[in-house]
PDB file of C-alpha atoms in Angstrom:
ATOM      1  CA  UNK A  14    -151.506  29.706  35.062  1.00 89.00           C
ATOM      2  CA  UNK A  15    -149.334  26.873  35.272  1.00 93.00           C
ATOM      3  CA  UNK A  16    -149.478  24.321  31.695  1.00 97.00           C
ATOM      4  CA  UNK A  17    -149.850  21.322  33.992  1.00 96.00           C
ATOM      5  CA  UNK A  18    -151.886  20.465  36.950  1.00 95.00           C
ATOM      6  CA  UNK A  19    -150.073  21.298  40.103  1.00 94.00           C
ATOM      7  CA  UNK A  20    -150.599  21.828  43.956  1.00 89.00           C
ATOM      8  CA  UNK A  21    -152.289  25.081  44.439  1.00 85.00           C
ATOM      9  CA  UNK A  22    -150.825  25.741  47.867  1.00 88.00           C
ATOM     10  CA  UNK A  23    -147.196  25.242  46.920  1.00 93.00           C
ATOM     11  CA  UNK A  24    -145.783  28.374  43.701  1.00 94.00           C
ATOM     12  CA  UNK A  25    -142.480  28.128  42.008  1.00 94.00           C
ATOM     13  CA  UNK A  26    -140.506  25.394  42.143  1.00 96.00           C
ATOM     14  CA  UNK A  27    -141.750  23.544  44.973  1.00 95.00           C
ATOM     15  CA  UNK A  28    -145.090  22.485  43.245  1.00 95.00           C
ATOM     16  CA  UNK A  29    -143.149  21.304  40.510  1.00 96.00           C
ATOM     17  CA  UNK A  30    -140.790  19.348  42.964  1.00 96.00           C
ATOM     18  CA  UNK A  31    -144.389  17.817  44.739  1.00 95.00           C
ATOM     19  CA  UNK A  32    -145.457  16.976  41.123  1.00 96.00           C
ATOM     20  CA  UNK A  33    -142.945  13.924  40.943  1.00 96.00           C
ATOM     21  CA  UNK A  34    -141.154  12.909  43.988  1.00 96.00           C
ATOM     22  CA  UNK A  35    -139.147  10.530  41.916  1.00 97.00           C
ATOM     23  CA  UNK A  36    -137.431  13.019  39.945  1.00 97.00           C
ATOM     24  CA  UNK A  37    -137.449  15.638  43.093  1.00 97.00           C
ATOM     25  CA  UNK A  38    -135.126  13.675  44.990  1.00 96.00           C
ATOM     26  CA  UNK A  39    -132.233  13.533  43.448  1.00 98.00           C
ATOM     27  CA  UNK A  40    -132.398  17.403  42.416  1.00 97.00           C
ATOM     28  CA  UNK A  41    -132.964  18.031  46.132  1.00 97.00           C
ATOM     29  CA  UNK A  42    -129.892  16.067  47.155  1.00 98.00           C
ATOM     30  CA  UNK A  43    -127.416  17.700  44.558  1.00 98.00           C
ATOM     31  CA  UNK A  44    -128.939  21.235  45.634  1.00 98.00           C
ATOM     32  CA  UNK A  45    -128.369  20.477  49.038  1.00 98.00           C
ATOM     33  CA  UNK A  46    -125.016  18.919  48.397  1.00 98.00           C
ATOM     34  CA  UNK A  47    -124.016  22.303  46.284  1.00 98.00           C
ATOM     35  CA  UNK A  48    -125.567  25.057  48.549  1.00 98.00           C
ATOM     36  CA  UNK A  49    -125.361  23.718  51.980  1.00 98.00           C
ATOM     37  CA  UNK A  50    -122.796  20.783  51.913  1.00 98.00           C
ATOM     38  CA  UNK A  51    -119.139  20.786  52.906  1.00 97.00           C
ATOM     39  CA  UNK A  52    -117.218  24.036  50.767  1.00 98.00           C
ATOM     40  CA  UNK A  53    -114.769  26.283  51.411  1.00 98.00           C
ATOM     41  CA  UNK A  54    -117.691  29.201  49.763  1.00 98.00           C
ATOM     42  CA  UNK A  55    -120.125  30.125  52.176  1.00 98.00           C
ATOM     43  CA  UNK A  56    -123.746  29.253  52.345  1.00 98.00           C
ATOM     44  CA  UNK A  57    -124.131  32.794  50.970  1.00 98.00           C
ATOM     45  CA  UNK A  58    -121.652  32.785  48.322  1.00 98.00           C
ATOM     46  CA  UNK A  59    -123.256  30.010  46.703  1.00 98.00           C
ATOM     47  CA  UNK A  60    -126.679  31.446  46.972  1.00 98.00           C
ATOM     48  CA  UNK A  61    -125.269  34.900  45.750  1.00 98.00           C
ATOM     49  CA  UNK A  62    -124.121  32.303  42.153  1.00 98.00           C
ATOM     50  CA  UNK A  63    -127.651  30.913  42.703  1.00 98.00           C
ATOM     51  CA  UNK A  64    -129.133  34.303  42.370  1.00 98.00           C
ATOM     52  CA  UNK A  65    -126.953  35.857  39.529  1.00 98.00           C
ATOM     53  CA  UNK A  66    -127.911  32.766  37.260  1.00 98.00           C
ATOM     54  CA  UNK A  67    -131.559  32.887  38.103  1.00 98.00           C
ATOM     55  CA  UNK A  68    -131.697  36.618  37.297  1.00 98.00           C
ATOM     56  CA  UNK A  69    -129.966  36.686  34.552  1.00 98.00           C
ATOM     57  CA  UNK A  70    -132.516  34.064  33.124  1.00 98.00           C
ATOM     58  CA  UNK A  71    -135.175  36.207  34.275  1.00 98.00           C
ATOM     59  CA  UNK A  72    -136.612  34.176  36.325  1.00 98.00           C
ATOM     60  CA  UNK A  73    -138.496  36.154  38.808  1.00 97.00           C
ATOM     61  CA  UNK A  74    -139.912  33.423  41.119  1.00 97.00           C
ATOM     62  CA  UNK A  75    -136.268  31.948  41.802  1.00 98.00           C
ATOM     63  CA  UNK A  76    -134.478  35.455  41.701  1.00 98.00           C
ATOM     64  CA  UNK A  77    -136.600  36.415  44.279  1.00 98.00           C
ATOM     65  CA  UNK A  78    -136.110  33.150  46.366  1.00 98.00           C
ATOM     66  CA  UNK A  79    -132.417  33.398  46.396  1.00 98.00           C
ATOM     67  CA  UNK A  80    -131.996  36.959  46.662  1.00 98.00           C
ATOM     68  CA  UNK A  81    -133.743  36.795  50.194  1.00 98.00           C
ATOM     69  CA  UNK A  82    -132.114  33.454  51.081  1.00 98.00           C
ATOM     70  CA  UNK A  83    -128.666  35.465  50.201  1.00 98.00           C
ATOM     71  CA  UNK A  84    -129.616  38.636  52.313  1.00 98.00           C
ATOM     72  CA  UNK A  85    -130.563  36.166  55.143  1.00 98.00           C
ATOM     73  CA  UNK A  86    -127.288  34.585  55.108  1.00 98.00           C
ATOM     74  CA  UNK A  87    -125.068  37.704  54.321  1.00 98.00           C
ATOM     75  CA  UNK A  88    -127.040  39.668  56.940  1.00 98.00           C
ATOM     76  CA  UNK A  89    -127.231  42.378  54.418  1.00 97.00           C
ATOM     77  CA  UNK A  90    -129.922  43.392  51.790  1.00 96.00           C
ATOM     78  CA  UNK A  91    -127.620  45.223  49.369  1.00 98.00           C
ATOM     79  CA  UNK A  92    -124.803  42.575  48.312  1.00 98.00           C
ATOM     80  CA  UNK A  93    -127.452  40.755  46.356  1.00 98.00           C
ATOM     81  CA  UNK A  94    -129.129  43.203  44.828  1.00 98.00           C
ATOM     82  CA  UNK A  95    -125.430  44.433  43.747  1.00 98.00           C
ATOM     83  CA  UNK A  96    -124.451  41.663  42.257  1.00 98.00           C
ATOM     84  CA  UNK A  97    -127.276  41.457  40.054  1.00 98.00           C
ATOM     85  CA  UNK A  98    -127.306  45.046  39.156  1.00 98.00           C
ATOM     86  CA  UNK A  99    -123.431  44.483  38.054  1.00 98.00           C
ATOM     87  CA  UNK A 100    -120.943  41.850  39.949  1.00 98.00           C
ATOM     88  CA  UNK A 101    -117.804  43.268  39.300  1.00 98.00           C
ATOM     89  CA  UNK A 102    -118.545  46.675  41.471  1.00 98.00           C
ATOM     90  CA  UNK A 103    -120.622  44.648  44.211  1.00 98.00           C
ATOM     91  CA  UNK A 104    -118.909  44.175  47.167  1.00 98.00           C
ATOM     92  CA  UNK A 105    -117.830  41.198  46.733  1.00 98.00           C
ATOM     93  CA  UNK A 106    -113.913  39.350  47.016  1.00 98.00           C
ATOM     94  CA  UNK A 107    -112.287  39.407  44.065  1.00 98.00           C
ATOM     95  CA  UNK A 108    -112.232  35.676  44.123  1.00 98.00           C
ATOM     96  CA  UNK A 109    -116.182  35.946  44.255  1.00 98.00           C
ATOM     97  CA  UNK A 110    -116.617  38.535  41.316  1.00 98.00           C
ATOM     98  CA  UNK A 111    -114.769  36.076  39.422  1.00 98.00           C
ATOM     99  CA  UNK A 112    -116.810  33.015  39.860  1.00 99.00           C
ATOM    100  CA  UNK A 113    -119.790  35.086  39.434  1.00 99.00           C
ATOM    101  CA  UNK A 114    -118.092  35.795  36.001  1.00 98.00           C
ATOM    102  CA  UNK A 115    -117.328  32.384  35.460  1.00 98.00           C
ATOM    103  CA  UNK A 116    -121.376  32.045  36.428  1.00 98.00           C
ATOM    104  CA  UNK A 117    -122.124  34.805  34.179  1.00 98.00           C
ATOM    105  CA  UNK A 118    -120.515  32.908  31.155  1.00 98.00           C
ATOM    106  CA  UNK A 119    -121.909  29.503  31.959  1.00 98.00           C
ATOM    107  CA  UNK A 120    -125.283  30.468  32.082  1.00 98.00           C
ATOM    108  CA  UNK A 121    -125.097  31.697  28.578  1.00 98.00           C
ATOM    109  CA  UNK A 122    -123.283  28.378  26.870  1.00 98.00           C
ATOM    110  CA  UNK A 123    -120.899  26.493  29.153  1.00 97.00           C
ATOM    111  CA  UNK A 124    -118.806  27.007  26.340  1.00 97.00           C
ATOM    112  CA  UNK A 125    -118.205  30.582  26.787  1.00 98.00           C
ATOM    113  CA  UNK A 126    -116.368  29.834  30.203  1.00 98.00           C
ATOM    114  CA  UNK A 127    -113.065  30.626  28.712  1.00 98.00           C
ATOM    115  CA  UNK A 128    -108.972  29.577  29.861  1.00 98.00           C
ATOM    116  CA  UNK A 129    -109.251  33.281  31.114  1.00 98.00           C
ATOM    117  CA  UNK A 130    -112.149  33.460  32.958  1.00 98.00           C
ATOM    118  CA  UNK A 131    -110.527  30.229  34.862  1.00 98.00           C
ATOM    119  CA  UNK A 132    -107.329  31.655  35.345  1.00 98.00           C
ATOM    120  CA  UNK A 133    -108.851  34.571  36.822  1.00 98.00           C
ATOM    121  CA  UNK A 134    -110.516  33.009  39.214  1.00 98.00           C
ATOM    122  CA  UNK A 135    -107.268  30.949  40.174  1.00 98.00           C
ATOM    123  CA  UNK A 136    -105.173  34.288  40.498  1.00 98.00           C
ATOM    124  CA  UNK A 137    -107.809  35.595  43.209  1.00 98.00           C
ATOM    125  CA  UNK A 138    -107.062  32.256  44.711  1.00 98.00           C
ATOM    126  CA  UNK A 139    -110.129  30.142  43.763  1.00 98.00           C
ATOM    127  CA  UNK A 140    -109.121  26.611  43.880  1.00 98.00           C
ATOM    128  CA  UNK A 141    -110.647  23.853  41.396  1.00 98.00           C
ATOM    129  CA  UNK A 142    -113.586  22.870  43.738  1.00 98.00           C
ATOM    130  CA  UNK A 143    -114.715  26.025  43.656  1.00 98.00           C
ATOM    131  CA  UNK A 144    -114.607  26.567  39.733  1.00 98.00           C
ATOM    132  CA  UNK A 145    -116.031  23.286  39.086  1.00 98.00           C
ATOM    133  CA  UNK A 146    -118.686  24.003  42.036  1.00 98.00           C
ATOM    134  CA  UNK A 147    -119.571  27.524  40.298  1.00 98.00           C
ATOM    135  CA  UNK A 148    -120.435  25.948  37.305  1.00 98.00           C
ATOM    136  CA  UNK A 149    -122.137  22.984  38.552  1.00 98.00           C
ATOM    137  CA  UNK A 150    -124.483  25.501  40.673  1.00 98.00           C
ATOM    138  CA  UNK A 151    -124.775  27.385  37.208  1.00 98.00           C
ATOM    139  CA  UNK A 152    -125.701  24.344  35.190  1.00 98.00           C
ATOM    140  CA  UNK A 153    -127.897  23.289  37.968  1.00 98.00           C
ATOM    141  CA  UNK A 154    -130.148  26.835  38.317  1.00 98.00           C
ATOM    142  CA  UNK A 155    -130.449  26.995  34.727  1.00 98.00           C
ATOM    143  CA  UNK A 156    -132.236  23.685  35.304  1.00 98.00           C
ATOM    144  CA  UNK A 157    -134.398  24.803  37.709  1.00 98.00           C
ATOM    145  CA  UNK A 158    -134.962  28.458  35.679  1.00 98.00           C
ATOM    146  CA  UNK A 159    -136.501  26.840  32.881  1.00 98.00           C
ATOM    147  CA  UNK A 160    -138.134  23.917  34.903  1.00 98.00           C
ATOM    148  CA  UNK A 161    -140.267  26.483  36.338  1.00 98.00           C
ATOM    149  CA  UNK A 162    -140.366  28.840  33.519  1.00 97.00           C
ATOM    150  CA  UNK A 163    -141.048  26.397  30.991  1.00 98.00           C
ATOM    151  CA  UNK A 164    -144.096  24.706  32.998  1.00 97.00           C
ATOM    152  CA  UNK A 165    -145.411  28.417  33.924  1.00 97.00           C
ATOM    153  CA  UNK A 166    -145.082  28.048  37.530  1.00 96.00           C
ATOM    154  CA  UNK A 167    -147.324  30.268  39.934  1.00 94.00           C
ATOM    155  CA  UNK A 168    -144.895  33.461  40.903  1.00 95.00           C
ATOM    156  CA  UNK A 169    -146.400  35.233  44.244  1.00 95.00           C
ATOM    157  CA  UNK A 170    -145.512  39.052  44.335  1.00 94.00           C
ATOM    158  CA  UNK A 171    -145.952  39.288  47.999  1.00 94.00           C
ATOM    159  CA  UNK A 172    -142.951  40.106  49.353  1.00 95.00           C
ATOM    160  CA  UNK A 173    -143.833  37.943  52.114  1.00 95.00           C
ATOM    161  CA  UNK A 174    -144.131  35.249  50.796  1.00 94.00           C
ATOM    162  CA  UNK A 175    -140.456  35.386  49.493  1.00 96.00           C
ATOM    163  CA  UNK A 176    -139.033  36.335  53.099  1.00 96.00           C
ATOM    164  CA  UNK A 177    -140.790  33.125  54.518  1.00 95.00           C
ATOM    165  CA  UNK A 178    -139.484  30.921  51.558  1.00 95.00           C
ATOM    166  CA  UNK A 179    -136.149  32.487  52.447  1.00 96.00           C
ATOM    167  CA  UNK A 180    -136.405  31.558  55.284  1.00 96.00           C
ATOM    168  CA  UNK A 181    -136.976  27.590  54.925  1.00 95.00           C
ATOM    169  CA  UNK A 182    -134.414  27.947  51.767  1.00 97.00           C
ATOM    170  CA  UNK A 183    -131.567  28.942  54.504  1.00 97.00           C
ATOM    171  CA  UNK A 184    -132.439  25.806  56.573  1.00 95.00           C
ATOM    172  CA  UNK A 185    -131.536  23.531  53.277  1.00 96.00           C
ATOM    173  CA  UNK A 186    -133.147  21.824  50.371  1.00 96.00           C
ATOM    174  CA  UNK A 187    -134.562  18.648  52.188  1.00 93.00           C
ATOM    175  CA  UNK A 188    -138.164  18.556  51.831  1.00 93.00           C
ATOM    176  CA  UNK A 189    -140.001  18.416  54.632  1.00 89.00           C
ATOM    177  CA  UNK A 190    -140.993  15.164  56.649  1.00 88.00           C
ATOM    178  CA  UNK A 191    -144.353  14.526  54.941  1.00 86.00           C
ATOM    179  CA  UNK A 192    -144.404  17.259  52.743  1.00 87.00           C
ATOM    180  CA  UNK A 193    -146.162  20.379  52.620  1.00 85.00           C
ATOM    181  CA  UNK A 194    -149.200  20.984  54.148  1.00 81.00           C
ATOM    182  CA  UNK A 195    -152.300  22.019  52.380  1.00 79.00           C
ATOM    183  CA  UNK A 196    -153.131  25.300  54.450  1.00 74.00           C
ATOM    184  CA  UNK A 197    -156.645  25.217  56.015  1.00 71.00           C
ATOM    185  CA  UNK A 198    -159.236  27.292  53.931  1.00 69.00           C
ATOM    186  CA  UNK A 199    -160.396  30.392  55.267  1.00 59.00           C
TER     187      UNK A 199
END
């Protein structure tokens, strides 16, 4: 049960975002800027760094969001679920297992990224962008792990559920002209 009034209709981090528009905005925009703008990472790359943080902070509502939004975008249902289970044998780039190390090390302190976790990630030919992206995206999902962690946000188990919010989470961050609809009663 959630500590704080919220939309019943709308789990996870959307009810939270519907909660205060004010502050929802701008997260939207960087989210959308970092996952779906202009980047030489994929769509899926990104969401694979959004899913390694979010499980990692055992967060189970946005692991699950991001794992499906990553399969839909990969076209595969393994590479996810690899990277979480252990990046560096997923099958992954090199350059990707070491941003997702970089990730892995930000999401404890950001000060555990280390000279050599950097340089790494410029050997497999990661260029600054996508370092300073990596932790950005890092910095940003631990925000929205304990945003909806910390307020107890509803978690559906229905698989679903998750498939559907994968779905919308492929087509971007923007929230939808007028909202979200309060489904009709049955």
């Amino acid at each position: 049960m959630p500590h704080i009034s919220l939309p019943e209709h709308l789990p996870g981090i959307t009810g939270l975002l519907e909660y205060r528009l004010d502050t929802a905005l701008p997260i939207r925009e960087l989210t959308q800027i970092l996952l779906r703008g202009e980047s030489t990472l994929t769509p899926g790359e990104r969401e694979l760094i959004a899913t390694l943080v979010s499980a990692r902070n055992e967060t189970r509502f946005c692991t699950a969001a991001h794992t499906k939004a990553a399969d839909l975008l990969l076209g595969d249902d393994e590479t996810a679920r690899a990277v979480k289970q252990d990046y560096e044998t997923a099958p992954v780039s090199e350059k990707m297992k070491a941003l997702l190390a970089i990730a892995a090390h930000a999401q404890r302190s950001g000060k555990d990224v280390t000279p050599e976790a950097v340089e790494r990630a410029k050997r497999a030919g990661a260029t600054d962008r996508e370092i300073h992206d990596t932790v950005l995206i890092t910095a940003l999902f631990c925000l929205y792990n304990k945003y909806v962690d910390g307020l107890a946000s509803v978690t559906p188990t229905d698989p679903v559920y998750y498939q559907r919010l994968g779905e919308r989470i492929v087509q971007g961050y923007k929230r939808p002209p007028g909202g979200f609809p309060v489904p009709p009663k049955m």
